[in-house]
Coordinates of C-alpha atoms in Angstrom, one line a residue:
M26 CA 3.1 8.0 -24.2
L27 CA 2.8 5.2 -21.6
T28 CA 0.7 6.2 -18.6
Y29 CA 1.6 5.7 -15.0
T30 CA 0.3 2.4 -13.5
N31 CA 0.1 1.4 -9.8
N32 CA 0.7 -2.3 -9.2
S33 CA -1.0 -2.1 -5.8
F34 CA 1.6 -3.6 -3.6
S35 CA 4.5 -2.2 -1.6
S36 CA 7.8 -3.7 -2.8
T37 CA 9.6 -2.1 0.1
G38 CA 7.3 -3.6 2.7
L39 CA 7.3 -7.0 1.1
L40 CA 10.9 -7.4 -0.1
I41 CA 12.7 -5.6 2.8
G42 CA 10.3 -5.3 5.8
T43 CA 9.6 -9.1 5.7
G44 CA 13.0 -9.8 7.2
S45 CA 12.4 -8.2 10.6
A46 CA 8.9 -9.9 10.8
L47 CA 10.4 -13.3 10.0
K48 CA 13.1 -12.8 12.6
T49 CA 10.6 -11.8 15.3
A50 CA 7.7 -14.3 14.8
G51 CA 8.7 -17.1 12.5
P52 CA 7.4 -18.3 9.1
G53 CA 4.0 -19.6 10.3
A54 CA 3.2 -16.4 12.3
I55 CA 4.0 -14.1 9.4
L56 CA 2.0 -16.2 7.0
V57 CA -1.1 -15.9 9.2
A58 CA -0.5 -12.2 9.9
Y59 CA -0.1 -11.3 6.2
G60 CA -3.1 -13.5 5.3
A61 CA -5.3 -11.8 8.0
I62 CA -4.3 -8.3 7.0
G63 CA -4.7 -9.3 3.3
F64 CA -8.3 -10.2 4.0
V65 CA -8.9 -6.8 5.6
V66 CA -7.3 -5.1 2.7
Y67 CA -9.4 -7.0 0.2
I68 CA -12.6 -6.0 2.0
V69 CA -11.4 -2.4 2.2
M70 CA -10.9 -2.4 -1.6
T71 CA -14.2 -4.1 -2.3
A72 CA -16.0 -1.6 -0.1
L73 CA -14.2 1.3 -1.8
G74 CA -15.0 -0.3 -5.2
E75 CA -18.7 -0.4 -4.4
I76 CA -18.8 3.2 -3.4
A77 CA -16.7 4.4 -6.4
C78 CA -18.8 2.4 -8.9
W79 CA -21.9 4.3 -7.7
V80 CA -20.2 7.7 -8.2
P81 CA -16.4 7.9 -8.5
L82 CA -15.1 11.0 -6.6
N83 CA -11.7 12.7 -6.5
G84 CA -10.0 11.8 -3.2
F85 CA -11.0 10.2 0.1
A86 CA -12.0 13.6 1.6
N87 CA -14.9 13.8 -0.8
Y88 CA -16.2 10.4 0.0
G89 CA -16.3 11.3 3.7
K90 CA -18.0 14.6 3.0
R91 CA -20.7 12.9 0.9
Y92 CA -21.5 9.8 2.9
C93 CA -20.6 10.5 6.6
D94 CA -19.3 13.9 7.8
E95 CA -17.2 16.6 6.1
A96 CA -15.0 16.7 9.2
L97 CA -14.2 13.0 8.8
G98 CA -13.4 13.5 5.2
F99 CA -11.1 16.4 6.1
A100 CA -9.3 14.4 8.8
C101 CA -9.0 11.4 6.5
G102 CA -7.6 13.6 3.7
Y103 CA -4.9 15.1 5.9
T104 CA -4.0 11.8 7.5
Y105 CA -3.5 10.4 4.0
L106 CA -1.4 13.4 3.2
I107 CA 0.8 12.8 6.2
K108 CA 1.3 9.3 5.1
Y109 CA 2.8 10.5 1.8
L110 CA 4.8 13.2 3.5
I111 CA 6.6 10.5 5.5
L112 CA 6.7 7.6 3.0
P113 CA 9.4 9.1 0.7
A114 CA 11.7 9.5 3.6
N115 CA 11.0 5.9 4.5
Q116 CA 11.8 4.8 1.0
L117 CA 15.0 6.7 1.0
T118 CA 15.9 5.0 4.2
A119 CA 15.2 1.6 2.6
G120 CA 17.4 2.6 -0.3
A121 CA 20.3 3.4 2.0
L122 CA 19.6 0.2 3.9
T123 CA 19.7 -1.8 0.6
M124 CA 23.0 -0.1 -0.4
Q125 CA 24.6 -1.5 2.8
Y126 CA 24.4 -5.0 1.3
W127 CA 27.4 -3.9 -0.8
I128 CA 29.0 -1.0 1.1
D129 CA 28.9 -0.8 4.9
R130 CA 27.7 2.4 6.5
D131 CA 31.1 2.8 8.2
R132 CA 32.8 3.1 4.7
V133 CA 30.2 5.4 3.1
N134 CA 27.7 7.3 5.3
P135 CA 24.0 6.6 4.3
G136 CA 23.6 10.4 3.8
V137 CA 25.6 10.2 0.6
W138 CA 23.1 7.6 -0.9
I139 CA 20.1 9.6 0.3
T140 CA 21.4 12.7 -1.4
V141 CA 22.0 11.0 -4.7
F142 CA 18.6 9.3 -4.6
L143 CA 16.8 12.5 -3.5
V144 CA 18.3 14.6 -6.4
V145 CA 17.3 12.0 -9.0
I146 CA 13.7 11.7 -7.6
M147 CA 13.2 15.5 -7.6
V148 CA 14.5 15.9 -11.1
I149 CA 12.1 13.2 -12.4
N150 CA 9.2 14.8 -10.7
F151 CA 10.0 18.3 -11.9
L152 CA 10.2 17.0 -15.5
G153 CA 6.4 16.4 -15.5
V154 CA 4.0 13.6 -15.6
R155 CA 5.0 12.4 -19.1
F156 CA 8.5 11.6 -18.2
F157 CA 7.4 10.3 -14.8
G158 CA 4.8 8.0 -16.3
E159 CA 7.2 6.6 -18.8
I160 CA 9.7 5.6 -16.1
E161 CA 7.1 4.3 -13.7
F162 CA 5.4 2.1 -16.3
W163 CA 8.6 0.2 -17.1
L164 CA 9.7 0.0 -13.4
S165 CA 6.3 -1.3 -12.4
S166 CA 6.4 -3.9 -15.2
L167 CA 9.9 -4.9 -14.0
K168 CA 8.6 -5.1 -10.4
V169 CA 5.8 -7.6 -11.4
V170 CA 8.1 -9.8 -13.5
T171 CA 10.8 -9.8 -10.8
C172 CA 8.3 -10.8 -8.1
L173 CA 6.9 -13.6 -10.2
G174 CA 10.4 -14.8 -11.0
L175 CA 11.3 -14.7 -7.3
I176 CA 8.3 -16.7 -6.3
I177 CA 9.1 -19.4 -8.9
L178 CA 12.8 -19.4 -7.9
L179 CA 12.0 -19.8 -4.1
W180 CA 9.7 -22.7 -5.0
V181 CA 12.5 -24.3 -6.9
I182 CA 15.0 -23.7 -4.1
A183 CA 12.5 -25.2 -1.5
L184 CA 12.2 -28.3 -3.6
G185 CA 15.9 -28.8 -3.9
G186 CA 16.4 -27.5 -7.4
G187 CA 19.2 -25.1 -6.5
P188 CA 23.0 -25.7 -6.9
T189 CA 23.1 -27.2 -3.3
H190 CA 20.3 -29.7 -4.2
D191 CA 19.2 -29.4 -0.6
R192 CA 15.5 -30.1 -0.4
I193 CA 14.6 -27.5 2.3
G194 CA 10.8 -27.9 2.3
F195 CA 9.3 -27.0 5.6
R196 CA 12.5 -27.7 7.5
F197 CA 12.6 -24.2 9.1
W198 CA 9.0 -24.6 10.3
N199 CA 10.3 -27.4 12.6
D200 CA 13.6 -25.8 13.6
P201 CA 13.6 -23.1 14.8
G202 CA 9.8 -23.4 14.5
A203 CA 6.8 -21.9 12.7
F204 CA 5.8 -19.7 15.7
L205 CA 8.6 -18.2 17.7
H206 CA 8.6 -17.1 21.3
Y207 CA 8.9 -13.3 21.8
T208 CA 12.4 -11.9 22.5
D209 CA 13.6 -8.3 22.7
S210 CA 17.4 -8.1 23.1
S211 CA 17.2 -4.3 23.8
K212 CA 15.2 -5.1 27.0
D213 CA 16.8 -8.5 27.6
L214 CA 13.2 -9.8 27.5
Y215 CA 12.0 -13.3 26.8
I216 CA 8.4 -14.5 26.8
G217 CA 8.0 -18.3 26.3
G218 CA 5.1 -20.6 25.8
S219 CA 1.9 -19.9 23.9
T220 CA 1.8 -16.4 25.4
G221 CA 5.2 -15.6 23.8
R222 CA 4.1 -17.0 20.4
F223 CA 0.9 -14.9 20.5
V224 CA 2.9 -11.7 21.5
S225 CA 5.3 -12.3 18.5
F226 CA 2.4 -12.7 16.2
V227 CA 0.7 -9.5 17.2
A228 CA 4.1 -7.7 17.1
V229 CA 4.5 -8.4 13.4
L230 CA 1.0 -7.2 12.4
V231 CA 2.4 -3.7 12.0
T232 CA 4.9 -5.0 9.5
A233 CA 2.1 -6.8 7.6
V234 CA 0.1 -3.6 7.5
F235 CA 3.1 -1.7 6.1
A236 CA 3.6 -4.2 3.3
Y237 CA 0.0 -3.6 2.1
L238 CA 0.2 0.2 2.3
G239 CA -0.7 1.8 -1.0
T240 CA -3.1 -0.8 -2.1
E241 CA -5.9 1.7 -1.9
L242 CA -3.9 4.3 -3.8
V243 CA -5.5 3.1 -7.1
A244 CA -8.8 4.7 -5.9
I245 CA -7.3 8.1 -6.5
T246 CA -7.5 7.5 -10.3
F247 CA -11.1 6.1 -10.2
S248 CA -12.6 9.4 -11.0
E249 CA -10.4 9.7 -14.1
T250 CA -10.9 6.1 -15.3
R251 CA -12.5 5.3 -18.6
N252 CA -15.7 3.4 -18.0
P253 CA -15.3 3.2 -14.2
R254 CA -18.1 0.8 -13.7
R255 CA -16.1 -1.8 -15.7
A256 CA -12.6 -0.8 -14.7
I257 CA -13.1 -0.5 -11.0
P258 CA -14.5 -4.0 -10.4
K259 CA -11.6 -5.4 -12.4
A260 CA -9.1 -3.4 -10.3
V261 CA -10.6 -4.8 -7.2
K262 CA -10.5 -8.4 -8.5
L263 CA -6.8 -7.8 -9.4
T264 CA -6.2 -6.9 -5.7
L265 CA -7.4 -10.3 -4.6
Y266 CA -5.1 -12.1 -7.0
R267 CA -2.2 -10.0 -6.2
I268 CA -2.7 -10.5 -2.5
L269 CA -2.8 -14.3 -3.0
V270 CA 0.2 -14.4 -5.4
F271 CA 2.6 -11.5 -4.4
Y272 CA 2.0 -11.7 -0.7
V273 CA 0.7 -15.1 0.5
L274 CA 2.9 -17.2 -1.9
S275 CA 5.9 -15.0 -1.4
I276 CA 5.6 -15.2 2.4
L277 CA 5.0 -18.9 2.3
F278 CA 8.1 -19.6 0.1
V279 CA 10.5 -17.2 1.8
G280 CA 9.6 -18.8 5.1
M281 CA 10.4 -22.2 3.6
C282 CA 13.8 -21.0 2.3
V283 CA 15.1 -18.7 5.1
S284 CA 15.5 -19.6 8.7
A285 CA 14.1 -17.1 11.2
K286 CA 17.5 -17.4 13.0
D287 CA 19.6 -16.7 9.9
P288 CA 22.3 -14.2 11.0
L289 CA 21.9 -12.3 7.7
L290 CA 18.4 -11.2 8.3
L291 CA 17.5 -7.5 8.5
G292 CA 19.2 -5.9 11.5
A293 CA 20.8 -9.1 12.7
S294 CA 24.0 -8.4 14.7
G295 CA 24.5 -5.1 12.8
T296 CA 25.9 -6.7 9.6
N297 CA 24.6 -7.1 6.2
A298 CA 21.5 -5.0 7.3
G299 CA 20.6 -4.3 3.7
A300 CA 19.9 -7.9 2.9
S301 CA 16.3 -8.8 2.0
P302 CA 15.2 -12.3 3.0
F303 CA 14.6 -13.0 -0.7
V304 CA 18.3 -12.1 -1.4
I305 CA 19.4 -14.2 1.6
A306 CA 17.5 -17.3 0.2
I307 CA 19.4 -16.9 -3.1
K308 CA 22.7 -16.4 -1.4
N309 CA 22.2 -19.5 0.9
A310 CA 21.3 -21.6 -2.2
K311 CA 24.7 -20.8 -3.6
I312 CA 23.4 -19.2 -6.8
D313 CA 26.4 -17.0 -7.6
G314 CA 25.8 -13.4 -8.6
L315 CA 21.9 -13.6 -8.6
D316 CA 21.7 -12.1 -5.1
H317 CA 23.4 -9.0 -6.4
V318 CA 21.0 -8.7 -9.4
I319 CA 17.9 -9.1 -7.2
N320 CA 19.3 -6.6 -4.6
A321 CA 19.8 -4.2 -7.5
C322 CA 16.2 -4.7 -8.6
I323 CA 15.0 -4.1 -5.0
L324 CA 17.0 -0.9 -5.0
L325 CA 15.2 0.2 -8.3
F326 CA 11.9 -0.7 -6.8
V327 CA 12.5 1.3 -3.7
M328 CA 13.5 4.3 -5.7
S329 CA 10.4 3.8 -7.9
A330 CA 8.3 3.8 -4.7
A331 CA 9.9 6.9 -3.4
N332 CA 9.4 8.6 -6.8
S333 CA 5.7 7.6 -6.8
D334 CA 5.2 8.7 -3.2
V335 CA 6.7 12.2 -3.9
Y336 CA 4.3 12.4 -6.9
V337 CA 1.3 11.4 -4.9
C338 CA 2.2 13.8 -2.1
S339 CA 2.3 16.8 -4.3
R340 CA -1.0 15.8 -6.0
A341 CA -2.6 15.1 -2.7
L342 CA -1.8 18.7 -1.6
Y343 CA -3.0 20.0 -4.9
S344 CA -6.3 18.1 -4.4
L345 CA -6.8 19.3 -0.9
A346 CA -6.2 22.9 -2.0
A347 CA -8.6 22.6 -4.9
D348 CA -11.3 21.4 -2.5
G349 CA -10.6 24.3 -0.2
Y350 CA -9.0 22.3 2.6
A351 CA -5.5 23.8 2.0
P352 CA -4.0 27.2 0.9
K353 CA -4.9 28.0 -2.7
F354 CA -1.2 28.5 -3.7
F355 CA -0.8 24.7 -3.7
T356 CA -2.9 24.6 -6.8
K357 CA -0.3 26.6 -8.8
T358 CA 1.6 24.6 -11.5
N359 CA 4.4 25.1 -13.9
K360 CA 4.1 24.7 -17.7
L361 CA 4.5 21.0 -17.4
G362 CA 1.6 20.8 -15.0
V363 CA 3.7 20.1 -11.9
P364 CA 2.4 21.6 -8.6
Y365 CA 5.7 22.9 -7.6
Y366 CA 4.7 24.2 -4.1
G367 CA 3.5 20.7 -3.2
L368 CA 6.8 19.3 -4.5
V369 CA 8.8 21.6 -2.4
V370 CA 6.8 20.5 0.7
S371 CA 7.5 16.9 -0.2
F372 CA 11.2 17.6 -0.6
L373 CA 11.4 19.2 2.9
F374 CA 9.9 16.1 4.5
C375 CA 12.2 13.9 2.5
L376 CA 15.0 15.5 4.6
L377 CA 13.8 13.4 7.5
A378 CA 15.7 10.5 5.9
Y379 CA 18.9 12.2 7.0
M380 CA 18.2 10.7 10.5
N381 CA 20.2 7.8 9.1
V382 CA 23.4 9.9 9.4
S383 CA 23.4 9.6 13.2
S384 CA 21.2 6.5 13.7
G385 CA 21.2 3.0 12.3
S386 CA 19.3 2.6 9.1
A387 CA 17.4 -0.4 10.4
Q388 CA 16.2 1.5 13.5
V389 CA 15.1 4.6 11.4
F390 CA 13.3 2.3 9.0
E391 CA 11.4 0.8 11.9
Y392 CA 10.4 4.2 13.2
F393 CA 9.1 5.2 9.8
V394 CA 7.2 1.9 9.5
N395 CA 5.6 2.6 12.8
V396 CA 4.4 6.1 11.8
V397 CA 3.3 5.2 8.3
S398 CA 1.5 2.0 9.2
L399 CA -0.9 3.9 11.5
T400 CA -1.8 6.4 8.8
G401 CA -2.7 3.5 6.6
L402 CA -4.8 1.8 9.3
I403 CA -6.7 5.1 9.9
A404 CA -7.3 5.5 6.1
W405 CA -8.7 1.9 5.9
T406 CA -10.9 2.6 8.9
C407 CA -12.3 5.7 7.3
I408 CA -13.0 3.9 4.0
L409 CA -14.9 1.2 5.8
T410 CA -16.8 3.8 7.7
F411 CA -17.7 5.5 4.4
H412 CA -19.0 2.2 3.1
I413 CA -21.2 1.7 6.2
G414 CA -22.7 5.1 5.7
F415 CA -23.2 4.3 2.0
M416 CA -25.0 1.0 2.7
R417 CA -27.2 2.6 5.3
A418 CA -28.1 5.4 2.9
L419 CA -29.0 2.9 0.2
K420 CA -31.3 1.0 2.5
A421 CA -32.9 4.2 4.0
Q422 CA -33.6 5.7 0.6
G423 CA -35.2 2.6 -0.9
F424 CA -32.3 1.3 -3.1
D425 CA -31.6 -2.5 -3.4
R426 CA -27.9 -3.3 -3.4
N427 CA -28.5 -6.5 -5.3
K428 CA -30.4 -4.7 -8.2
D429 CA -29.3 -1.0 -8.2
T430 CA -25.5 -1.4 -7.7
V431 CA -23.2 -2.4 -10.5
Y432 CA -20.6 -3.9 -8.1
R433 CA -21.2 -5.2 -4.6
S434 CA -18.7 -5.9 -1.8
P435 CA -19.1 -9.6 -0.7
L436 CA -20.2 -10.9 2.7
Q437 CA -21.9 -7.6 3.6
P438 CA -22.5 -6.0 6.0
Y439 CA -20.6 -8.4 8.2
A440 CA -17.3 -8.2 6.3
T441 CA -17.1 -4.5 6.6
Y442 CA -17.9 -4.5 10.3
V443 CA -15.4 -7.3 11.1
S444 CA -12.7 -5.6 9.0
L445 CA -13.4 -2.3 10.8
G446 CA -13.1 -4.0 14.1
V447 CA -9.7 -5.6 13.1
C448 CA -8.4 -2.2 12.0
V449 CA -9.4 -0.5 15.2
L450 CA -8.0 -3.4 17.3
V451 CA -4.7 -3.3 15.5
I452 CA -4.5 0.5 15.9
L453 CA -4.9 0.1 19.6
I454 CA -2.5 -2.8 20.2
K455 CA 0.0 -2.3 17.3
N456 CA 2.8 -1.2 19.7
F457 CA 1.8 -2.8 22.9
T458 CA 5.2 -4.4 23.2
V459 CA 6.7 -1.1 24.5
F460 CA 4.9 -1.8 27.8
L461 CA 6.6 -5.2 28.2
G462 CA 9.6 -5.7 30.3
D463 CA 11.2 -3.4 32.9
S464 CA 12.0 -0.5 30.5
F465 CA 9.7 1.7 28.5
T466 CA 10.8 2.3 24.9
Y467 CA 9.3 5.7 24.4
K468 CA 10.6 6.2 20.9
N469 CA 8.6 3.2 19.6
F470 CA 5.5 4.4 21.6
I471 CA 5.7 7.9 20.2
T472 CA 6.3 6.9 16.6
G473 CA 3.6 4.2 16.9
Y474 CA 0.8 6.4 18.1
I475 CA 1.6 10.0 17.3
I476 CA -0.7 10.1 14.3
L477 CA -3.7 9.1 16.3
P478 CA -4.1 12.4 18.3
V479 CA -3.3 14.3 15.0
F480 CA -6.3 12.6 13.4
F481 CA -8.6 13.4 16.2
I482 CA -7.4 17.0 16.4
C483 CA -8.1 17.4 12.6
Y484 CA -11.5 15.8 13.0
F485 CA -12.8 17.6 16.1
G486 CA -11.1 20.9 15.2
Y487 CA -12.8 21.0 11.8
K488 CA -16.1 19.9 13.3
F489 CA -16.2 22.5 16.0
F490 CA -14.9 25.3 13.8
Y491 CA -17.3 24.7 10.8
K492 CA -20.2 23.2 12.9
T493 CA -20.5 20.1 10.7
K494 CA -22.8 17.2 11.6
W495 CA -22.9 13.5 11.0
L496 CA -25.2 12.8 8.1
S497 CA -28.2 10.6 8.7
P498 CA -28.9 7.9 6.1
T499 CA -31.8 9.9 4.6
E500 CA -29.6 13.1 4.3
V501 CA -26.8 11.3 2.3
D502 CA -26.6 12.5 -1.4
L503 CA -26.9 9.5 -3.6
D504 CA -28.0 11.3 -6.8
T505 CA -25.6 14.1 -7.7
F506 CA -23.4 13.0 -10.7
R507 CA -25.1 9.6 -10.8
D508 CA -26.9 10.4 -14.0
V509 CA -23.7 11.5 -15.7
I510 CA -22.0 8.2 -14.7
D511 CA -25.0 6.2 -15.9
A512 CA -24.9 8.0 -19.3
E513 CA -21.2 7.4 -19.6
F514 CA -21.6 3.7 -18.7
E515 CA -24.3 3.2 -21.3
Q516 CA -22.1 5.0 -23.9
Y517 CA -19.0 2.8 -23.2
E518 CA -21.0 -0.4 -23.2
A519 CA -22.5 0.5 -26.6
E520 CA -19.0 1.2 -27.9
D521 CA -17.7 -2.0 -26.6
A522 CA -20.6 -3.9 -28.2
E523 CA -19.9 -2.2 -31.5
R524 CA -16.2 -3.1 -31.5
K525 CA -17.1 -6.7 -30.7
A526 CA -19.6 -6.8 -33.5
V527 CA -17.1 -5.3 -36.0
R528 CA -14.5 -7.8 -34.9
E529 CA -16.9 -10.7 -35.4
A530 CA -18.0 -9.3 -38.8
E531 CA -14.4 -9.2 -40.0
G532 CA -13.9 -12.8 -38.8
K533 CA -11.4 -11.8 -36.1
K534 CA -12.3 -13.7 -33.0
Y535 CA -9.2 -12.3 -31.2
D536 CA -7.2 -9.1 -31.5
K537 CA -4.6 -7.2 -29.6
E538 CA -7.1 -5.6 -27.3
W539 CA -8.7 -9.0 -26.5
F540 CA -5.3 -10.5 -25.8
Y541 CA -4.3 -7.7 -23.5
E542 CA -7.6 -7.7 -21.7
K543 CA -7.6 -11.4 -21.1
F544 CA -3.9 -12.0 -20.2
L545 CA -1.4 -9.1 -19.9
G546 CA -4.0 -6.8 -18.3
W547 CA -4.4 -9.1 -15.3
I548 CA -0.7 -9.1 -14.6
F549 CA 0.3 -5.5 -15.4

């Protein structure tokens, strides 16, 4: 059986959400925005990696309970659950949006596609982890190959290697420009000059955050990983490479190949709303048929993401119930090990996608992006806070990070504090554009900030009810389970050394494991 793998990037946010960001701010602005948020995500992952390498725990709630405050762990756990309660509906919305590339919503109501996708996803999840893992492995592999292929193709198109032989280069960075002035047609609002460019840049930060959501999801498997003190650092290093390749290069090349004023961009004039900017680049290059193939791949990726999100949601509920933070009946499973009560809850929240029936898919997609991106920012903020508590505890209890830790987050403690500041700043300003102009877009304001009071209600409610306190650095438990992890690490290292010795004794300098470890493992 092939096991489930997470490729640590959001195909929905990257392949579909990029269109609205490009249209709003221009290619230069989104490159800077995605790069800046990418740096924050990398620091979040390195911080989480350092904590998990010390003692890998099951779920973010346990890290909060151990290094900071049980109430913070509870609030973080439920905020993360909310994220995966909403994400499947968002993915189904993206699926309906993608279908509109072929069939307009006036011909077939999006509710039809949502129903079909929802039935397929629920059937896959009810069939158990074996069937789920098999499907996800191949879809994730296809996702990686497709994204790498798209990057190469966009590079070729930009250099004039397409059928039109038009060497586009950085043409669209000059006209209409790399950094666009801010416009909002719904408010008849225009802000020019450097102020307008800055407003546009800040406005697309939320889209960049959405694209990176799920990067931290790999941490959920840390506690079940074989030899975590070797596997976790590798997973974190992979995050950096994937940010540079899948995000930075993709955003650079798509900004070279698609004009920010292209009428086919997401949501433009209400037509072809399902078109990804990657698909538009291929279509404009006159490569016949390939745009339909890529759009079909995007549809598969969106469904894969929805499938994974439903899985994670049901398991997150199971984990919270097992830790005593949710009703115990959520721990009940069927013969295939499926927590069916959690799956039912996820199904009920998937019904939010039917908002598409009465509203435009692009608008509903934007609302969901607003809500989900804030849950991701809060989760990153909590992880960075856990890391600060961990570093303070190490120092207070006489440990040396340079000697006693297997893996260390770089540029510390400054990187964590700077990233924490960026996360808090983006949380506060992410939807400031609702206050611009003469009208107040209350829907964007509500969807943009509704999770924030929910988080504080969870935190202070749990704190006051259970009388928890913030742990001082000397009170943090750095020892429980560490001896077990140390023993496992020594055992795995001895086994690896033995395998290497056997291979060398047999005269085999390379074998299948070595090849996968050095090459395929870094891609997949």
